[in-house]
Coordinates of C-alpha atoms and ligand atoms in Angstrom, one line a residue:
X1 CA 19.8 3.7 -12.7
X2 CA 19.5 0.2 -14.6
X3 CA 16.2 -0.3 -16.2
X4 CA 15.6 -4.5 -16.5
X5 CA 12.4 -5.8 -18.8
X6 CA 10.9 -9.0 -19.0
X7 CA 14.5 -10.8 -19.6
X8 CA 14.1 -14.2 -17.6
X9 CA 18.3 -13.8 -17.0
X10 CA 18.0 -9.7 -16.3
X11 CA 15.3 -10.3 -14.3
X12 CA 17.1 -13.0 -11.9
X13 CA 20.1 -11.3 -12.1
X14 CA 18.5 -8.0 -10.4
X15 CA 17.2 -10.7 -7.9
X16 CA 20.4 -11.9 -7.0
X17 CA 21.5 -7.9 -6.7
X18 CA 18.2 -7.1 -4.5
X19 CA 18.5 -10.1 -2.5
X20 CA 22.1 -9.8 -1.8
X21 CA 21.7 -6.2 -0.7
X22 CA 19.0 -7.1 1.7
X23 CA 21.1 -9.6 3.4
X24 CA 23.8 -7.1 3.7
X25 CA 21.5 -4.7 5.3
X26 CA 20.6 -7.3 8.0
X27 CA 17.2 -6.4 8.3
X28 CA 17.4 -2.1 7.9
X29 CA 15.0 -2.7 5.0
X30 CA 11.5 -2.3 4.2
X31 CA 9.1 -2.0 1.3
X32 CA 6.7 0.5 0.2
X33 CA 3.8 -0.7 -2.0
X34 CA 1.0 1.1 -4.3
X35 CA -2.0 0.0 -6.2
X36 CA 0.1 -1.7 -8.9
X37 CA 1.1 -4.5 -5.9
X38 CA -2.7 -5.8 -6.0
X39 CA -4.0 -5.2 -9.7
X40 CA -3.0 -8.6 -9.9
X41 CA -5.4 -9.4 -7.2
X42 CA -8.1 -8.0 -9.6
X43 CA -8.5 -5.1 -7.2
X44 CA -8.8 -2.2 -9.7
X45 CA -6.4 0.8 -10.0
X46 CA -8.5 3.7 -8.9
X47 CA -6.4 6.2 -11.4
X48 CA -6.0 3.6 -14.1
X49 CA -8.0 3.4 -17.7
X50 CA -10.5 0.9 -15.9
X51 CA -9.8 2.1 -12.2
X52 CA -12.7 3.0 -10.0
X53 CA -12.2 6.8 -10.3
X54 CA -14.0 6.5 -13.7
X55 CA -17.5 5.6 -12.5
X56 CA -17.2 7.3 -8.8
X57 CA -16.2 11.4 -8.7
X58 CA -13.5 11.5 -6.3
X59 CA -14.9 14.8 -5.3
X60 CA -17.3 12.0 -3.6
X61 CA -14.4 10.9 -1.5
X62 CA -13.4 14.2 -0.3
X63 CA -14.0 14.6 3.8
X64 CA -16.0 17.8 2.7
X65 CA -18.5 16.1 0.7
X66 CA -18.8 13.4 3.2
X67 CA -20.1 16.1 6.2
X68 CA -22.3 17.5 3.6
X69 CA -23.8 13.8 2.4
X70 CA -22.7 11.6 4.9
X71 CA -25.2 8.4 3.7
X72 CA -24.8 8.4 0.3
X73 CA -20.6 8.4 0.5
X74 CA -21.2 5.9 2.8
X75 CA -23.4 4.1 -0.1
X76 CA -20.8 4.7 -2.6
X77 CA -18.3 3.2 -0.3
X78 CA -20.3 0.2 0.1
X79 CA -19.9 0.0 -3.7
X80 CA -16.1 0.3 -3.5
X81 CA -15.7 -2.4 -0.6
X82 CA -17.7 -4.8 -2.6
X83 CA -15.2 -4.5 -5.5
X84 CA -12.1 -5.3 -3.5
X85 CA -13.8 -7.8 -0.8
X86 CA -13.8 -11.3 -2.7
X87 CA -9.7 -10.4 -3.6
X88 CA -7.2 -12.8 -2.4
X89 CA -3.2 -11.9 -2.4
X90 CA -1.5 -12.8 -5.0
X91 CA 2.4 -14.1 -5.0
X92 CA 3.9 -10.2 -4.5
X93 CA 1.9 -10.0 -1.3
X94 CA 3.4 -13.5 -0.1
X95 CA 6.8 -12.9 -1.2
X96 CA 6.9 -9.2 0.9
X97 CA 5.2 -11.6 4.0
X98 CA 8.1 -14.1 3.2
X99 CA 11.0 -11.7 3.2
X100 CA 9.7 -10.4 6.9
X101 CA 9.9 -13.7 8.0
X102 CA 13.3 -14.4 6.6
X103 CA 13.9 -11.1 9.2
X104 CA 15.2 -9.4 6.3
X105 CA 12.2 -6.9 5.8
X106 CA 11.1 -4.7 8.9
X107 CA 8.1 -4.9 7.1
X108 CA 6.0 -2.8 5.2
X109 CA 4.2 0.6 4.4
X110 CA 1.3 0.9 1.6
X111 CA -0.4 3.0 0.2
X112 CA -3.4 0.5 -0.3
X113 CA -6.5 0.0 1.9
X114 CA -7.2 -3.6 0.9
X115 CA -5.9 -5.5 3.5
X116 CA -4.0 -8.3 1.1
X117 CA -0.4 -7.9 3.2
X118 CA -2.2 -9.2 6.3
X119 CA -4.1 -12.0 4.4
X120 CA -0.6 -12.8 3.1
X121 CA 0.9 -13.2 6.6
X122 CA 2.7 -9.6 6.8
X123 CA 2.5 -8.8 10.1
X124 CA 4.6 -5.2 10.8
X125 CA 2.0 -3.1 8.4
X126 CA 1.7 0.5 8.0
X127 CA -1.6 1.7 6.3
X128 CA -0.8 5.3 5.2
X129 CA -3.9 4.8 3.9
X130 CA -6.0 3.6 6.2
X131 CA -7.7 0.5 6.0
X132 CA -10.7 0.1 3.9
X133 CA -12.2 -2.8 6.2
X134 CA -12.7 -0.7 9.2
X135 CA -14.8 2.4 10.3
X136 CA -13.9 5.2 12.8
X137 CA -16.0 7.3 14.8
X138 CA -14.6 11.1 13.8
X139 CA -15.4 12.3 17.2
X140 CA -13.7 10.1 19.7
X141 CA -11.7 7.9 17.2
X142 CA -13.7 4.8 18.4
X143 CA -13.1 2.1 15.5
X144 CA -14.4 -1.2 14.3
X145 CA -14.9 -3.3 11.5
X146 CA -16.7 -2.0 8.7
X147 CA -19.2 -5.2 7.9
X148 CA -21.7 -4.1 10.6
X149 CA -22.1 -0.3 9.7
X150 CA -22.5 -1.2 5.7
X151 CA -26.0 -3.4 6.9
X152 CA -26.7 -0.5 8.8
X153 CA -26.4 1.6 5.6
X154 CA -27.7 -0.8 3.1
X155 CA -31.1 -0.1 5.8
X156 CA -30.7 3.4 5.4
X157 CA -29.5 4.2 8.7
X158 CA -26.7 6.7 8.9
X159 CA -23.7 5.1 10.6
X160 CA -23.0 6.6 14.5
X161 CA -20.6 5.9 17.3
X162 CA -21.7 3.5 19.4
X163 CA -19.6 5.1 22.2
X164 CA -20.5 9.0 21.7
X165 CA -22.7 9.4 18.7
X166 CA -20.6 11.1 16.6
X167 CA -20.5 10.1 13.0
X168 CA -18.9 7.2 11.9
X169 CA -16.4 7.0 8.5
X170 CA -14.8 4.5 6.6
X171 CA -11.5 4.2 8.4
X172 CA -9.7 4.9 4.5
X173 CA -8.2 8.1 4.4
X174 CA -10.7 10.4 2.5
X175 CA -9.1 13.4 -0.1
X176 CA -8.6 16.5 2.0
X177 CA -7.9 14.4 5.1
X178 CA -4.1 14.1 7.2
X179 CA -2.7 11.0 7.0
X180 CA -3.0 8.7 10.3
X181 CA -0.5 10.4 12.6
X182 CA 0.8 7.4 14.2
X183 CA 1.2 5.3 10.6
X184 CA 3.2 8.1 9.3
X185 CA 5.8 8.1 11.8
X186 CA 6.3 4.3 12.2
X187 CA 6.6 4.8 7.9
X188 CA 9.5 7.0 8.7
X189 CA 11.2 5.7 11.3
X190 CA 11.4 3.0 8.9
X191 CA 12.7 5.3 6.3
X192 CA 15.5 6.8 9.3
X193 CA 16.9 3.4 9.6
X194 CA 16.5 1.7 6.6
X195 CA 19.6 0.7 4.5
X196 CA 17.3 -0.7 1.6
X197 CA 13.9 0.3 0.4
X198 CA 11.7 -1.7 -2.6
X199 CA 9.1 0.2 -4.0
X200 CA 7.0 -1.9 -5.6
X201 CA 3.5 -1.0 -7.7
X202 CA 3.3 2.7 -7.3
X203 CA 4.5 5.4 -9.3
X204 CA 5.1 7.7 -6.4
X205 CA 3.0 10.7 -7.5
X206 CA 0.8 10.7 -4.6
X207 CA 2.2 13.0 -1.4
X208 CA 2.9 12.8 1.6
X209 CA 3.2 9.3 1.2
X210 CA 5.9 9.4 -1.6
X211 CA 7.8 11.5 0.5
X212 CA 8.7 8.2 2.5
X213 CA 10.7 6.3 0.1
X214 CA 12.2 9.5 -0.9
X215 CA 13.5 10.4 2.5
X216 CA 15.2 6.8 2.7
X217 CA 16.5 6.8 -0.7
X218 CA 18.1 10.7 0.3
X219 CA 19.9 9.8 3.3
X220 CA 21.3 6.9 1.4
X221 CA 19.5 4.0 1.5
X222 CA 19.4 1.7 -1.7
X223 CA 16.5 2.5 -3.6
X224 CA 14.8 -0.6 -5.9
X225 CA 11.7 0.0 -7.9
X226 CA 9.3 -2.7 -9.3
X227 CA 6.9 -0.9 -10.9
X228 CA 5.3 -1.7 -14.8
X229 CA 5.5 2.4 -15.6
X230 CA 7.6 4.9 -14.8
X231 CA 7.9 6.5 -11.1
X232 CA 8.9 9.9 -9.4
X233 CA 12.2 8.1 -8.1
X234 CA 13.2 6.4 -10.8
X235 CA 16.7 8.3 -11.1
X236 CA 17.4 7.8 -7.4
X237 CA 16.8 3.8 -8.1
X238 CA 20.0 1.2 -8.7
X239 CA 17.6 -1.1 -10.2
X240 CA 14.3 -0.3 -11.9
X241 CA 12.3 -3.5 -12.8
X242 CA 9.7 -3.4 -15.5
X243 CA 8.0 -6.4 -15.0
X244 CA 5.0 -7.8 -12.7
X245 CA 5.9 -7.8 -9.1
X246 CA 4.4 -11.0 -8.9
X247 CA 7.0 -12.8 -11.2
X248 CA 9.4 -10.9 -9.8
X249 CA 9.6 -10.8 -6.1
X250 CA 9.2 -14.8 -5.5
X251 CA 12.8 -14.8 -7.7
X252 CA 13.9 -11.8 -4.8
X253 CA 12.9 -14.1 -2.3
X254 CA 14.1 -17.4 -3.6
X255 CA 18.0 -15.7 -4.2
X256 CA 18.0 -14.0 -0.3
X257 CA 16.6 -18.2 0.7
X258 CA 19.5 -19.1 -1.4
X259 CA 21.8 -16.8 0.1
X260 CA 20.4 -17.3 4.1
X261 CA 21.7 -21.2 3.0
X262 CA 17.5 -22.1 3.5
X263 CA 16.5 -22.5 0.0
Ligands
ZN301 ZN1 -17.4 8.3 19.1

């Protein structure tokens, strides 16, 4: 493992290394992102010193204390969407969009709810998460967007299917609830095939999903971590890059344009 800091050389010099092993892996490559990939959006850590976790309980976003109090999660939620909704992608999220169009990404599995890979242009995404813009009917799994059902709750009404009148739920993945079946075995089929995997923004505590760049970096794949602190993985890592992902990744990209002769 090679740790690089905020060295302008270092730090183009990893580029060159990720963006050359990315071309050799012609495409059997994806990344995995966490929080850290849209602080610099201004969407708040949930776990960090300021993150969201400090003025809501997470017990709140347990699926057990949503049965019990259905309208006031929903409330709280309402609170939560409001703080990521006016957030734009910043130049990480449009350099991960840039390297699946240079076909070099398959594309790219988060951990986040906030939709900013989409706004970027990403278009092979796998919510492990969920997505924090959409509701879902627990019942029958009808879903929809979310905008609707928070008028409904800012009124006081409790949210129900439209379909069967079962309750409906922020389509986010609550504490105490499996992950989205389907997301998780796109996320590693990725992980099967891929030669190269960039972590970028998450320290990989939080399971099952950390269990997907593990399983790539154990059956061999090149394992690159942008991340500001330290991660679970960080011995398993060529390169470990201390530095914002959003000075870092357009260098990525602009060494693999280089390299692809479209720069
Ligand atoms: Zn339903």
């Amino acid at each position: 493992m090679r740790e690089v800091r905020e060295d302008k050389e270092l730090l183009l010099e990893a580029a060159r290394e990720v963006a050359e092993a990315l071309v050799e892996a012609g495409g059997n490559a994806f990344v995995f992102t966490g929080a850290g990939v849209s602080t610099e959006s201004g969407i708040p850590d949930f776990r960090g010193p300021s993150g969201l976790w400090r003025r809501i309980p997470p017990e709140k976003f347990t699926i057990e204390y949503f049965h019990a109090n259905p309208l006031e999660v929903w409330r709280l939620y309402s609170e939560l969407y409001r703080s990521m909704s006016g957030a734009k992608p910043n130049e990480a999220h449009y350099a991960i969009a840039r390297l699946e169009a240079l076909g070099l990404i398959q594309g790219v599995v988060t951990q986040n709810i906030d939709g900013l890979h989409q706004a970027a242009g990403s278009r092979n995404v796998i919510e492990l998460h969920g997505s924090g813009s959409r509701a879902v009917c627990l019942e029958c799994g009808f879903t929809d967007s979310i905008e609707r059902w928070l008028v409904k709750v800012a009124g006081g009404v409790l949210p129900r299917c439209p379909v069967c009148g079962g309750l409906m739920k922020p389509a986010a993945v609550f504490f105490g609830e499996e992950l989205p079946r389907e997301a998780l075995r796109r996320a590693f089929d990725l992980a099967h095939a891929a030669r190269v995997v960039i972590v970028v923004g998450s320290s990989l505590t939080v399971y099952p999903a950390a269990l997907v760049p593990e399983e790539a970096a154990r059956r061999g794949a090149r394992l690159y971590i942008v991340n500001l602190g330290e991660t679970s993985l960080d011995w398993m890592a060529e390169i470990v890059v201390r530095a914002r992902a959003g000075s870092f990744l357009p260098l990525v990209v602009g060494e693999a344009e280089r390299l692809l002769g479209r720069g």
